[in-house]
Short mmCIF file of C-alpha atoms and ligand atoms in Angstrom, two decimals:
data_model
loop_
_atom_site.label_atom_id
_atom_site.label_comp_id
_atom_site.label_asym_id
_atom_site.label_seq_id
_atom_site.Cartn_x
_atom_site.Cartn_y
_atom_site.Cartn_z
CA MET A 462 -16.31 -15.36 74.56
CA ALA A 463 -13.47 -12.93 74.42
CA SER A 464 -11.09 -15.60 73.19
CA GLU A 465 -13.62 -16.63 70.51
CA THR A 466 -13.75 -13.01 69.28
CA ASN A 467 -9.97 -12.91 69.22
CA LEU A 468 -9.91 -16.16 67.29
CA ASN A 469 -12.37 -14.81 64.69
CA ALA A 470 -10.39 -11.59 64.39
CA GLY A 471 -7.25 -13.64 63.88
CA ILE A 472 -8.85 -15.69 61.12
CA GLU A 473 -10.17 -12.58 59.34
CA GLU A 474 -6.77 -10.94 59.64
CA GLY A 475 -5.17 -14.02 58.15
CA VAL A 476 -7.62 -14.10 55.25
CA ARG A 477 -7.09 -10.40 54.55
CA ARG A 478 -3.32 -10.84 54.51
CA ARG A 479 -3.55 -13.80 52.22
CA ASP A 480 -5.85 -11.84 49.88
CA PHE A 481 -3.41 -8.99 49.87
CA ILE A 482 -0.51 -11.28 49.10
CA ASN A 483 -2.49 -12.94 46.28
CA ILE A 484 -3.57 -9.59 44.81
CA ALA A 485 -0.03 -8.28 45.06
CA ALA A 486 1.27 -11.38 43.30
CA VAL A 487 -1.33 -11.12 40.51
CA SER A 488 -0.62 -7.42 40.04
CA PHE A 489 3.07 -8.06 39.91
CA ALA A 490 2.55 -10.81 37.34
CA GLY A 491 0.41 -8.39 35.29
CA VAL A 492 3.11 -5.71 35.34
CA GLY A 493 5.71 -8.32 34.51
CA ALA A 494 3.71 -9.50 31.50
CA VAL A 495 3.27 -5.95 30.16
CA ALA A 496 6.95 -5.27 30.72
CA VAL A 497 7.85 -8.36 28.72
CA VAL A 498 5.30 -7.74 25.95
CA LEU A 499 6.12 -4.06 25.31
CA PRO A 500 9.71 -4.52 24.16
CA LEU A 501 8.52 -7.30 21.83
CA VAL A 502 5.82 -5.05 20.32
CA ASN A 503 8.28 -2.19 20.01
CA GLN A 504 10.76 -4.44 18.28
CA MET A 505 8.10 -5.39 15.73
CA ASN A 506 7.17 -1.74 14.95
CA PRO A 507 9.20 -0.35 12.04
CA SER A 508 11.38 2.61 12.96
CA ALA A 509 10.52 6.09 11.69
CA ASP A 510 13.16 6.05 8.94
CA VAL A 511 11.91 2.67 7.68
CA LEU A 512 8.33 4.01 7.63
CA ALA A 513 9.46 7.09 5.68
CA LEU A 514 11.15 4.86 3.11
CA SER A 515 8.09 2.66 2.77
CA SER A 516 5.74 5.45 1.66
CA THR A 517 6.08 8.29 -0.84
CA GLU A 518 4.02 11.47 -0.92
CA ILE A 519 3.37 13.00 -4.32
CA ASP A 520 1.97 16.40 -5.18
CA ILE A 521 -0.06 15.78 -8.34
CA SER A 522 -1.39 19.33 -8.72
CA ALA A 523 1.04 20.21 -11.54
CA ILE A 524 0.35 17.13 -13.70
CA GLU A 525 -1.79 18.36 -16.56
CA THR A 526 -4.35 16.18 -18.32
CA GLY A 527 -2.46 13.95 -20.75
CA GLN A 528 0.82 14.29 -18.84
CA ALA A 529 2.68 11.79 -16.71
CA ILE A 530 5.54 11.97 -14.26
CA LYS A 531 8.10 9.50 -13.02
CA THR A 532 8.72 9.22 -9.34
CA SER A 533 9.92 6.40 -7.14
CA TRP A 534 8.73 4.27 -4.26
CA ARG A 535 10.92 1.81 -2.40
CA LYS A 536 13.63 2.44 -4.99
CA GLN A 537 11.34 1.39 -7.84
CA PRO A 538 10.19 3.75 -10.59
CA VAL A 539 6.54 4.78 -10.44
CA PHE A 540 4.48 6.41 -13.21
CA VAL A 541 1.68 8.80 -12.31
CA ARG A 542 -0.45 9.66 -15.31
CA ASN A 543 -3.37 12.01 -15.70
CA LEU A 544 -5.39 10.34 -18.45
CA THR A 545 -7.37 12.32 -21.03
CA ALA A 546 -11.05 11.56 -21.61
CA THR A 547 -10.05 9.91 -24.92
CA GLU A 548 -7.52 7.66 -23.18
CA ILE A 549 -10.11 6.68 -20.56
CA ALA A 550 -12.67 5.89 -23.29
CA ALA A 551 -10.06 3.85 -25.21
CA ALA A 552 -9.29 1.78 -22.09
CA ASN A 553 -12.97 1.26 -21.29
CA LYS A 554 -13.99 0.04 -24.71
CA VAL A 555 -11.54 -2.91 -24.79
CA PRO A 556 -13.39 -6.20 -24.15
CA LEU A 557 -11.82 -8.04 -21.22
CA SER A 558 -11.71 -11.18 -23.39
CA GLU A 559 -9.03 -9.48 -25.51
CA LEU A 560 -6.73 -8.94 -22.55
CA ARG A 561 -3.86 -11.18 -21.50
CA ASP A 562 -4.24 -10.01 -17.91
CA PRO A 563 -7.94 -9.01 -17.76
CA GLN A 564 -8.63 -5.97 -15.61
CA THR A 565 -10.80 -2.92 -16.12
CA LEU A 566 -9.47 0.61 -15.80
CA ALA A 567 -11.86 1.03 -12.83
CA GLU A 568 -10.16 -1.89 -11.07
CA ARG A 569 -6.79 -0.23 -11.58
CA THR A 570 -7.78 3.23 -10.35
CA LYS A 571 -9.76 4.78 -7.49
CA VAL A 572 -13.50 5.44 -7.63
CA GLY A 573 -14.19 8.90 -9.06
CA LYS A 574 -10.53 9.32 -10.01
CA GLU A 575 -10.27 7.05 -13.05
CA ASN A 576 -8.09 9.67 -14.75
CA TRP A 577 -5.24 9.03 -12.27
CA LEU A 578 -3.35 5.95 -13.39
CA ILE A 579 -0.59 5.08 -10.92
CA THR A 580 1.63 2.10 -11.70
CA LEU A 581 5.13 0.85 -11.13
CA GLY A 582 7.39 1.75 -14.05
CA VAL A 583 8.73 -1.79 -14.20
CA CYS A 584 8.05 -4.00 -17.22
CA THR A 585 6.58 -7.31 -16.10
CA HIS A 586 8.73 -9.20 -18.60
CA LEU A 587 12.27 -8.74 -17.30
CA GLY A 588 12.04 -5.51 -15.36
CA CYS A 589 13.13 -2.76 -17.78
CA VAL A 590 11.64 0.71 -17.34
CA PRO A 591 9.08 1.26 -20.12
CA LEU A 592 8.91 4.51 -22.09
CA GLY A 593 5.91 6.80 -22.27
CA ALA A 594 5.88 8.68 -18.98
CA ALA A 595 8.13 11.52 -20.15
CA GLU A 596 7.30 14.12 -22.77
CA GLY A 597 8.04 12.91 -26.30
CA GLU A 598 8.73 9.27 -25.40
CA PRO A 599 7.03 6.61 -27.55
CA ARG A 600 3.87 5.21 -25.97
CA GLY A 601 3.61 2.06 -28.10
CA ASP A 602 0.84 0.79 -30.34
CA PHE A 603 -1.85 1.19 -27.66
CA GLY A 604 -1.02 4.68 -26.44
CA GLY A 605 0.15 3.72 -22.96
CA TYR A 606 3.73 2.63 -22.39
CA PHE A 607 6.32 0.88 -24.54
CA CYS A 608 9.15 -1.28 -23.25
CA PRO A 609 12.06 -1.02 -25.67
CA CYS A 610 13.97 -3.99 -24.22
CA HIS A 611 11.92 -6.66 -25.99
CA GLY A 612 8.95 -4.74 -27.36
CA SER A 613 6.10 -4.95 -24.87
CA HIS A 614 3.21 -2.56 -25.50
CA TYR A 615 0.89 -1.42 -22.70
CA ASP A 616 -2.41 0.40 -23.24
CA THR A 617 -3.85 3.52 -21.59
CA ALA A 618 -4.71 1.51 -18.47
CA ALA A 619 -1.09 0.19 -18.49
CA ARG A 620 -2.38 -3.27 -19.38
CA ILE A 621 -0.18 -5.56 -21.46
CA ARG A 622 -1.47 -5.77 -25.03
CA LYS A 623 1.44 -6.98 -27.17
CA GLY A 624 4.94 -8.37 -26.68
CA PRO A 625 6.42 -10.82 -24.20
CA ALA A 626 5.37 -9.24 -20.86
CA PRO A 627 2.90 -11.56 -19.10
CA LYS A 628 1.18 -9.06 -16.81
CA ASN A 629 -0.11 -5.49 -16.61
CA LEU A 630 2.11 -2.88 -15.00
CA VAL A 631 1.61 -3.30 -11.27
CA VAL A 632 -0.60 -0.84 -9.41
CA PRO A 633 1.06 -0.20 -6.05
CA PRO A 634 -0.96 0.41 -2.87
CA TYR A 635 -1.81 4.12 -2.66
CA GLU A 636 -4.43 6.56 -1.44
CA PHE A 637 -5.45 10.13 -2.10
CA THR A 638 -4.81 12.22 0.98
CA SER A 639 -6.41 15.23 -0.74
CA ASP A 640 -7.47 16.13 -4.28
CA THR A 641 -3.88 17.03 -5.11
CA ALA A 642 -1.84 14.65 -2.97
CA VAL A 643 -1.27 10.93 -3.12
CA THR A 644 0.59 8.69 -0.71
CA ILE A 645 2.05 5.55 -2.20
CA GLY A 646 2.77 2.69 0.16
S1 FES B 850 11.77 -6.28 -20.13
FE1 FES B 850 10.16 -5.25 -21.10
S2 FES B 850 9.78 -6.39 -22.84
FE2 FES B 850 11.38 -7.47 -21.88
#
């Protein structure tokens, strides 16, 4: 009887040890996997200086209605324009069928902030910087922007209306972080 008890105890002991060894091996494998995955994930995350380059913060509080400013994002010029009610109405009354690159002003701005037109300042023909963002510059036949390189005219939603450019000025990704601040990128 005593030897049977010893035998059972021995078996249980053996099972417990094996369990421990298995658990230890699984845990070790788990730690190993995390240790391998983390450097990979970290390598894929952009560094802080790259992140800073990829987004631009703009204070728009000083841009009066009817004014525009030039800024830059990822080394490209960006126009930020505070449209007047007349410019908004002019953009909204154009039938989409008349547009080479049909888009409404609403599709090119944020809900409730249709007066803020934010586009790249890069002509979609061959990449010149159009005029119209700075005080006194010509704004073309449609009151938006004018590219002097080959005569492309953009309207008050920065949509191409005349000239060789095939597309509207590009709206970059952006969001309002407050009523007076925008982050591009
Ligand atoms: S680059 Fe603007 S019209 Fe050619």
